[in-house]
């Protein structure tokens, strides 16, 4: 392989595919598609419903192999709290040192993580023993911004900063006093295989058994939990005001579905379907492509609207269906008035009104959806990581010259 070696430290267990896990795995695949030797280090959480290790490529829709290293400690439930985080950080620390020892002959090794906590021990050790990290660069990929001393120190000490959107990037650079030339944003891309595997609305509905629906189909694909309930309340509330439409929401554990089904029953809302948690993430595309309108409507509850960029937005744009979303700073790198219908945030009436507008104005909705589809064609992990490798190369050359 001609590219650098990439070591990616993920704080997430990938044997249960969820939004963050999918993002990390596909980010790694993008580098592998650009001829990098990729090592993904992940914790292991024991669950009866884990996907088989040997079927990661199928469940994540990968076309290129990556090497996955599972940390030796077996967690029995989701990784939560300080002590779990410390265990993962220590195990990651020693695993990275072991890999670096085997890679002493490599010219260029790049360590990336979205977790500042996982990078701190490595950045600290590098200050004490810089020779341990010869030809190695440590890079933070930020999905959020925190104005905390411990986070800002990681921003300052990293060799480069990546962020999912320009809103995060600007505040990180400002807080850390980093050279803007050492920072860039990535968005939350789609994969090359997702672009190639698009299906028609009719085929998607047949695949899901939705072809008999004779109402406009409004789809939300995302997290349905017991916490952060305002997002779901607004969407279900809009469904209650649009009884002539069929709403469909993917995701959710049994206890969450029970809560929201009961919530709908208490309010006589009968036009909502819940799929529950989908183990096979690749099937979510069928729901997105089956829709007449796609909704992304997160709120301030549980999110910092300045920084939160939903992973699903690029997938929504790829569907060829119109999107209804709030206009938040973090989404402005992707969404604009020519490819999306914006709804006032945290306003159920407004959300219902904009969904009705999208259905009642099919020509406008089609035009917006086609623009979104055109806009997203270049936002694949393979193309974005190719640009990142050029970015890293320029930084390395500048460092060598100085």
Short mmCIF file of C-alpha atoms in Angstrom, two decimals:
data_model
loop_
_atom_site.label_atom_id
_atom_site.label_comp_id
_atom_site.label_asym_id
_atom_site.label_seq_id
_atom_site.Cartn_x
_atom_site.Cartn_y
_atom_site.Cartn_z
CA UNK A 1 0.00 0.00 0.00
CA UNK A 2 1.27 3.44 -0.93
CA UNK A 3 -0.59 5.59 1.61
CA UNK A 4 0.24 6.18 5.27
CA UNK A 5 -0.75 3.81 8.05
CA UNK A 6 -3.91 4.88 9.84
CA UNK A 7 -4.64 3.90 13.43
CA UNK A 8 -8.16 4.88 14.40
CA UNK A 9 -9.28 4.77 18.04
CA UNK A 10 -13.02 4.41 18.39
CA UNK A 11 -14.77 4.63 21.77
CA UNK A 12 -17.65 2.57 20.35
CA UNK A 13 -18.27 -1.17 20.10
CA UNK A 14 -18.86 -1.90 16.44
CA UNK A 15 -20.60 -5.27 16.81
CA UNK A 16 -23.85 -3.43 17.33
CA UNK A 17 -24.09 -0.99 14.41
CA UNK A 18 -25.46 2.39 15.42
CA UNK A 19 -24.94 5.88 14.08
CA UNK A 20 -21.52 6.61 15.63
CA UNK A 21 -20.21 3.11 14.97
CA UNK A 22 -21.23 3.35 11.31
CA UNK A 23 -19.50 6.72 11.01
CA UNK A 24 -16.21 5.45 12.47
CA UNK A 25 -16.12 2.21 10.45
CA UNK A 26 -16.95 3.90 7.17
CA UNK A 27 -14.42 6.69 7.86
CA UNK A 28 -11.77 3.98 8.18
CA UNK A 29 -12.92 2.30 4.98
CA UNK A 30 -12.49 5.60 3.14
CA UNK A 31 -8.79 5.60 4.02
CA UNK A 32 -8.47 1.95 3.00
CA UNK A 33 -10.02 2.83 -0.37
CA UNK A 34 -7.19 5.33 -0.77
CA UNK A 35 -4.47 2.71 -0.31
CA UNK A 36 -3.87 3.20 3.41
CA UNK A 37 -3.12 0.38 5.80
CA UNK A 38 -5.93 0.80 8.34
CA UNK A 39 -6.09 -0.41 11.94
CA UNK A 40 -9.35 0.20 13.79
CA UNK A 41 -9.14 -0.30 17.57
CA UNK A 42 -12.46 -0.82 19.35
CA UNK A 43 -13.78 -2.01 22.72
CA UNK A 44 -15.69 -5.27 22.92
CA UNK A 45 -19.11 -5.35 24.53
CA UNK A 46 -20.60 -8.81 25.00
CA UNK A 47 -24.22 -9.02 23.84
CA UNK A 48 -26.35 -11.90 22.63
CA UNK A 49 -27.38 -9.86 19.58
CA UNK A 50 -23.88 -8.83 18.45
CA UNK A 51 -23.35 -9.16 14.72
CA UNK A 52 -20.73 -11.81 13.80
CA UNK A 53 -17.22 -10.39 13.55
CA UNK A 54 -16.75 -12.01 10.17
CA UNK A 55 -19.81 -10.19 8.78
CA UNK A 56 -18.80 -6.63 9.61
CA UNK A 57 -18.29 -5.81 5.92
CA UNK A 58 -21.82 -6.94 5.03
CA UNK A 59 -23.57 -5.19 7.92
CA UNK A 60 -21.69 -1.94 7.35
CA UNK A 61 -21.82 -2.13 3.57
CA UNK A 62 -18.03 -2.12 3.17
CA UNK A 63 -16.21 -2.80 -0.09
CA UNK A 64 -12.67 -2.57 1.31
CA UNK A 65 -11.15 -4.56 4.16
CA UNK A 66 -9.87 -2.91 7.32
CA UNK A 67 -8.05 -4.57 10.20
CA UNK A 68 -10.08 -4.49 13.41
CA UNK A 69 -8.41 -4.91 16.82
CA UNK A 70 -10.75 -5.72 19.72
CA UNK A 71 -9.54 -4.64 23.14
CA UNK A 72 -9.05 -7.64 25.46
CA UNK A 73 -11.37 -6.48 28.24
CA UNK A 74 -14.98 -7.61 27.73
CA UNK A 75 -17.63 -5.15 28.80
CA UNK A 76 -20.95 -6.74 29.75
CA UNK A 77 -23.08 -3.70 28.88
CA UNK A 78 -22.82 -0.33 27.13
CA UNK A 79 -19.66 1.62 27.99
CA UNK A 80 -20.74 4.29 30.44
CA UNK A 81 -19.12 6.42 33.10
CA UNK A 82 -15.62 7.48 34.03
CA UNK A 83 -14.22 4.06 34.96
CA UNK A 84 -15.31 2.42 31.73
CA UNK A 85 -13.76 5.31 29.80
CA UNK A 86 -10.49 4.96 31.74
CA UNK A 87 -10.35 1.23 30.98
CA UNK A 88 -10.82 1.87 27.27
CA UNK A 89 -8.23 4.68 27.26
CA UNK A 90 -5.60 2.55 29.02
CA UNK A 91 -6.21 -0.47 26.80
CA UNK A 92 -6.07 1.74 23.71
CA UNK A 93 -2.84 3.33 24.97
CA UNK A 94 -1.00 0.01 25.27
CA UNK A 95 -2.45 -1.33 22.02
CA UNK A 96 -1.22 1.73 20.12
CA UNK A 97 2.25 1.43 21.64
CA UNK A 98 2.33 -2.23 20.60
CA UNK A 99 1.35 -1.33 17.03
CA UNK A 100 3.86 1.51 16.84
CA UNK A 101 6.62 -0.85 17.92
CA UNK A 102 5.75 -3.12 14.99
CA UNK A 103 5.63 -0.14 12.64
CA UNK A 104 9.06 1.35 13.31
CA UNK A 105 9.93 0.97 9.63
CA UNK A 106 6.88 2.93 8.48
CA UNK A 107 7.47 6.43 7.11
CA UNK A 108 4.10 7.87 8.05
CA UNK A 109 1.67 6.78 10.76
CA UNK A 110 -1.46 8.78 11.53
CA UNK A 111 -3.44 8.28 14.74
CA UNK A 112 -6.98 9.67 14.69
CA UNK A 113 -9.81 9.63 17.20
CA UNK A 114 -13.05 11.51 17.75
CA UNK A 115 -12.49 11.04 21.50
CA UNK A 116 -10.29 13.60 23.24
CA UNK A 117 -10.16 11.25 26.22
CA UNK A 118 -8.51 8.48 24.17
CA UNK A 119 -5.91 10.87 22.73
CA UNK A 120 -4.81 12.46 26.01
CA UNK A 121 -2.47 9.65 27.22
CA UNK A 122 -0.77 9.50 23.82
CA UNK A 123 -0.29 13.25 23.60
CA UNK A 124 1.10 13.27 27.15
CA UNK A 125 3.55 10.43 26.43
CA UNK A 126 4.72 12.14 23.25
CA UNK A 127 5.75 15.21 25.22
CA UNK A 128 7.88 13.06 27.53
CA UNK A 129 9.24 10.58 24.95
CA UNK A 130 8.99 12.24 21.52
CA UNK A 131 11.13 9.54 19.90
CA UNK A 132 8.37 7.03 20.57
CA UNK A 133 6.32 8.90 17.99
CA UNK A 134 8.84 9.35 15.21
CA UNK A 135 6.98 9.72 11.88
CA UNK A 136 3.68 9.63 13.78
CA UNK A 137 1.01 12.31 13.82
CA UNK A 138 -1.90 12.55 16.24
CA UNK A 139 -5.12 14.10 14.94
CA UNK A 140 -8.45 14.84 16.56
CA UNK A 141 -11.65 14.41 14.52
CA UNK A 142 -14.25 16.49 16.37
CA UNK A 143 -17.97 15.77 16.25
CA UNK A 144 -18.59 18.35 18.97
CA UNK A 145 -16.89 21.31 20.60
CA UNK A 146 -16.40 21.74 24.34
CA UNK A 147 -14.87 24.88 25.79
CA UNK A 148 -13.14 22.93 28.55
CA UNK A 149 -9.46 23.04 29.51
CA UNK A 150 -8.96 19.30 28.97
CA UNK A 151 -10.55 19.41 25.50
CA UNK A 152 -8.76 22.62 24.46
CA UNK A 153 -5.43 21.08 25.47
CA UNK A 154 -6.07 18.22 23.02
CA UNK A 155 -6.97 20.75 20.33
CA UNK A 156 -3.69 22.60 20.96
CA UNK A 157 -1.48 19.51 21.14
CA UNK A 158 -2.89 17.70 18.09
CA UNK A 159 -0.91 17.89 14.86
CA UNK A 160 -4.09 18.76 12.97
CA UNK A 161 -7.76 19.25 13.68
CA UNK A 162 -10.67 17.78 11.77
CA UNK A 163 -14.32 18.54 12.41
CA UNK A 164 -17.57 17.35 10.90
CA UNK A 165 -18.64 20.91 10.12
CA UNK A 166 -17.26 24.42 9.86
CA UNK A 167 -19.18 25.61 12.92
CA UNK A 168 -17.21 23.24 15.18
CA UNK A 169 -13.98 23.94 13.34
CA UNK A 170 -14.14 27.71 13.72
CA UNK A 171 -14.69 27.54 17.47
CA UNK A 172 -11.99 24.88 17.96
CA UNK A 173 -9.40 26.88 16.05
CA UNK A 174 -10.29 30.04 17.94
CA UNK A 175 -10.23 28.37 21.39
CA UNK A 176 -6.94 26.57 20.76
CA UNK A 177 -5.18 29.33 18.85
CA UNK A 178 -4.47 26.77 16.14
CA UNK A 179 -3.23 27.78 12.71
CA UNK A 180 -6.34 27.61 10.48
CA UNK A 181 -4.20 25.95 7.82
CA UNK A 182 -3.88 22.98 10.17
CA UNK A 183 -7.62 22.41 10.35
CA UNK A 184 -10.35 21.29 7.96
CA UNK A 185 -13.83 19.85 8.06
CA UNK A 186 -15.13 16.53 6.74
CA UNK A 187 -18.95 16.55 6.98
CA UNK A 188 -20.63 13.18 7.67
CA UNK A 189 -20.24 11.54 4.25
CA UNK A 190 -21.89 8.60 2.53
CA UNK A 191 -20.03 5.66 1.02
CA UNK A 192 -19.28 5.03 -2.63
CA UNK A 193 -21.36 1.84 -2.41
CA UNK A 194 -24.38 3.84 -1.18
CA UNK A 195 -24.17 6.00 -4.29
CA UNK A 196 -24.02 2.93 -6.54
CA UNK A 197 -26.76 1.00 -4.74
CA UNK A 198 -29.57 3.56 -4.93
CA UNK A 199 -32.94 1.98 -5.67
CA UNK A 200 -36.17 3.49 -6.91
CA UNK A 201 -38.98 4.52 -4.56
CA UNK A 202 -41.16 1.75 -5.98
CA UNK A 203 -38.53 -0.96 -5.44
CA UNK A 204 -37.77 0.31 -1.94
CA UNK A 205 -41.44 0.13 -0.99
CA UNK A 206 -41.75 -3.38 -2.40
CA UNK A 207 -38.68 -4.48 -0.45
CA UNK A 208 -40.24 -3.17 2.79
CA UNK A 209 -43.79 -4.28 2.09
CA UNK A 210 -44.96 -0.67 1.91
CA UNK A 211 -46.17 -0.75 -1.69
CA UNK A 212 -49.83 -0.91 -0.65
CA UNK A 213 -49.68 2.42 1.22
CA UNK A 214 -51.95 4.91 -0.53
CA UNK A 215 -51.08 7.91 1.64
CA UNK A 216 -48.05 10.23 1.43
CA UNK A 217 -45.24 8.59 3.41
CA UNK A 218 -43.31 10.73 5.91
CA UNK A 219 -40.12 9.04 7.19
CA UNK A 220 -37.73 9.72 10.05
CA UNK A 221 -34.65 7.53 10.43
CA UNK A 222 -32.72 8.17 13.61
CA UNK A 223 -32.63 7.61 17.33
CA UNK A 224 -35.82 6.83 19.19
CA UNK A 225 -35.05 6.74 22.88
CA UNK A 226 -36.62 7.46 26.21
CA UNK A 227 -34.36 10.48 26.69
CA UNK A 228 -34.19 13.51 24.37
CA UNK A 229 -37.93 13.12 23.89
CA UNK A 230 -38.73 16.58 22.50
CA UNK A 231 -37.55 15.63 19.01
CA UNK A 232 -39.92 12.66 18.87
CA UNK A 233 -42.78 14.60 20.47
CA UNK A 234 -42.61 17.22 17.70
CA UNK A 235 -42.61 14.56 14.95
CA UNK A 236 -45.41 12.52 16.50
CA UNK A 237 -47.31 15.73 17.23
CA UNK A 238 -47.04 16.65 13.55
CA UNK A 239 -48.37 13.18 12.69
CA UNK A 240 -51.36 13.90 14.88
CA UNK A 241 -52.08 17.03 12.83
CA UNK A 242 -51.60 15.22 9.51
CA UNK A 243 -53.84 12.18 9.83
CA UNK A 244 -54.12 11.95 6.04
CA UNK A 245 -50.39 11.04 5.87
CA UNK A 246 -48.56 7.89 6.99
CA UNK A 247 -45.59 8.45 9.32
CA UNK A 248 -42.83 5.85 9.73
CA UNK A 249 -39.99 6.04 12.27
CA UNK A 250 -37.04 3.64 12.37
CA UNK A 251 -34.97 2.68 15.41
CA UNK A 252 -35.73 2.25 19.08
CA UNK A 253 -35.36 -0.42 21.73
CA UNK A 254 -38.51 -2.25 22.93
CA UNK A 255 -38.91 -0.10 26.05
CA UNK A 256 -38.72 3.08 23.97
CA UNK A 257 -41.21 1.80 21.41
CA UNK A 258 -43.62 0.83 24.16
CA UNK A 259 -43.46 4.36 25.56
CA UNK A 260 -44.06 6.10 22.22
CA UNK A 261 -46.77 3.70 21.07
CA UNK A 262 -48.59 4.37 24.31
CA UNK A 263 -48.02 8.12 23.83
CA UNK A 264 -49.71 7.90 20.42
CA UNK A 265 -52.59 5.78 21.71
CA UNK A 266 -53.32 8.27 24.49
CA UNK A 267 -53.67 11.00 21.84
CA UNK A 268 -55.55 8.92 19.25
CA UNK A 269 -52.66 9.13 16.78
CA UNK A 270 -53.04 6.05 14.59
CA UNK A 271 -50.99 6.96 11.49
CA UNK A 272 -47.53 6.14 12.87
CA UNK A 273 -45.48 2.98 12.31
CA UNK A 274 -42.35 2.09 14.30
CA UNK A 275 -39.83 -0.41 12.92
CA UNK A 276 -37.76 -0.84 16.07
CA UNK A 277 -33.98 -1.16 16.05
CA UNK A 278 -32.61 -2.33 12.68
CA UNK A 279 -29.58 -4.59 13.13
CA UNK A 280 -28.68 -4.37 9.45
CA UNK A 281 -27.83 -0.69 8.98
CA UNK A 282 -27.69 -1.09 5.20
CA UNK A 283 -31.49 -1.55 5.14
CA UNK A 284 -32.12 1.98 6.40
CA UNK A 285 -31.58 3.26 2.87
CA UNK A 286 -34.78 1.49 1.76
CA UNK A 287 -36.82 3.49 4.28
CA UNK A 288 -35.16 6.71 3.19
CA UNK A 289 -35.75 5.99 -0.48
CA UNK A 290 -39.33 4.85 0.10
CA UNK A 291 -40.33 8.22 1.58
CA UNK A 292 -42.22 11.11 0.07
CA UNK A 293 -40.79 13.45 2.73
CA UNK A 294 -37.80 12.89 5.03
CA UNK A 295 -37.78 14.62 8.41
CA UNK A 296 -34.77 15.66 10.48
CA UNK A 297 -36.02 17.66 13.44
CA UNK A 298 -33.69 17.54 16.43
CA UNK A 299 -34.00 20.14 19.18
CA UNK A 300 -31.86 21.86 21.80
CA UNK A 301 -32.69 19.04 24.22
CA UNK A 302 -29.62 16.81 24.30
CA UNK A 303 -27.95 18.60 21.39
CA UNK A 304 -25.88 21.71 20.88
CA UNK A 305 -27.50 23.06 17.75
CA UNK A 306 -24.36 25.03 16.91
CA UNK A 307 -22.37 21.83 16.43
CA UNK A 308 -24.60 18.77 15.97
CA UNK A 309 -24.56 17.54 12.37
CA UNK A 310 -26.86 14.50 12.00
CA UNK A 311 -25.16 11.59 10.23
CA UNK A 312 -28.34 10.89 8.31
CA UNK A 313 -28.40 14.18 6.39
CA UNK A 314 -26.14 13.06 3.54
CA UNK A 315 -28.08 9.81 3.36
CA UNK A 316 -31.29 11.82 3.16
CA UNK A 317 -29.82 13.96 0.37
CA UNK A 318 -28.87 10.82 -1.57
CA UNK A 319 -32.44 9.48 -1.45
CA UNK A 320 -33.81 11.90 -4.04
CA UNK A 321 -36.64 12.78 -1.65
CA UNK A 322 -37.31 16.21 -0.18
CA UNK A 323 -36.00 17.00 3.31
CA UNK A 324 -37.70 19.04 6.02
CA UNK A 325 -35.25 20.29 8.67
CA UNK A 326 -34.52 23.21 10.99
CA UNK A 327 -31.90 25.66 9.76
CA UNK A 328 -29.13 25.25 12.33
CA UNK A 329 -25.49 26.49 12.10
CA UNK A 330 -24.07 22.96 12.03
CA UNK A 331 -26.11 21.92 8.98
CA UNK A 332 -25.36 24.97 6.84
CA UNK A 333 -22.40 23.29 5.12
CA UNK A 334 -24.94 20.87 3.62
CA UNK A 335 -28.43 22.32 3.59
CA UNK A 336 -29.65 25.56 2.04
CA UNK A 337 -32.88 27.00 0.67
CA UNK A 338 -32.28 25.42 -2.75
CA UNK A 339 -32.06 21.82 -1.51
CA UNK A 340 -34.24 21.68 1.61
CA UNK A 341 -37.46 22.95 3.16
CA UNK A 342 -36.66 24.66 6.45
CA UNK A 343 -39.07 24.54 9.36
CA UNK A 344 -38.89 26.81 12.38
CA UNK A 345 -37.18 24.89 15.24
CA UNK A 346 -39.12 23.37 18.13
CA UNK A 347 -42.54 24.20 16.71
CA UNK A 348 -44.91 21.30 16.03
CA UNK A 349 -47.37 23.45 14.09
CA UNK A 350 -44.60 24.73 11.83
CA UNK A 351 -43.23 21.23 11.25
CA UNK A 352 -46.67 19.96 10.24
CA UNK A 353 -47.19 22.98 7.98
CA UNK A 354 -43.86 22.45 6.15
CA UNK A 355 -44.51 18.73 5.67
CA UNK A 356 -47.93 19.60 4.19
CA UNK A 357 -46.27 22.20 1.96
CA UNK A 358 -43.80 19.59 0.68
CA UNK A 359 -46.62 17.19 -0.22
CA UNK A 360 -48.86 19.86 -1.74
CA UNK A 361 -46.08 21.28 -3.94
CA UNK A 362 -44.56 18.19 -5.61
CA UNK A 363 -42.74 20.10 -8.35
CA UNK A 364 -40.93 22.33 -5.85
CA UNK A 365 -40.17 19.35 -3.62
CA UNK A 366 -38.76 17.41 -6.58
CA UNK A 367 -36.56 20.33 -7.60
CA UNK A 368 -35.18 20.68 -4.07
CA UNK A 369 -34.58 16.93 -3.80
CA UNK A 370 -32.74 16.78 -7.13
CA UNK A 371 -30.49 19.64 -6.04
CA UNK A 372 -29.71 17.82 -2.79
CA UNK A 373 -28.92 14.66 -4.76
CA UNK A 374 -26.56 16.59 -7.03
CA UNK A 375 -24.91 18.32 -4.07
CA UNK A 376 -24.18 15.08 -2.22
CA UNK A 377 -22.51 13.20 -5.08
CA UNK A 378 -19.03 14.42 -4.09
CA UNK A 379 -19.49 13.86 -0.37
CA UNK A 380 -18.34 10.25 -0.08
CA UNK A 381 -15.91 8.88 2.47
CA UNK A 382 -13.59 7.80 -0.33
CA UNK A 383 -13.42 11.30 -1.84
CA UNK A 384 -13.30 13.09 1.50
CA UNK A 385 -10.48 10.93 2.84
CA UNK A 386 -8.55 11.39 -0.43
CA UNK A 387 -8.76 15.14 0.21
CA UNK A 388 -7.69 14.60 3.82
CA UNK A 389 -4.63 12.63 2.71
CA UNK A 390 -3.63 15.55 0.48
CA UNK A 391 -4.20 17.87 3.43
CA UNK A 392 -2.00 15.70 5.68
CA UNK A 393 0.66 15.53 2.98
CA UNK A 394 0.80 19.33 2.68
CA UNK A 395 1.15 19.66 6.45
CA UNK A 396 3.93 17.09 6.51
CA UNK A 397 5.80 18.85 3.71
CA UNK A 398 5.49 22.20 5.47
CA UNK A 399 6.79 20.62 8.67
CA UNK A 400 9.76 19.10 6.80
CA UNK A 401 10.60 22.45 5.16
CA UNK A 402 10.58 24.28 8.51
#
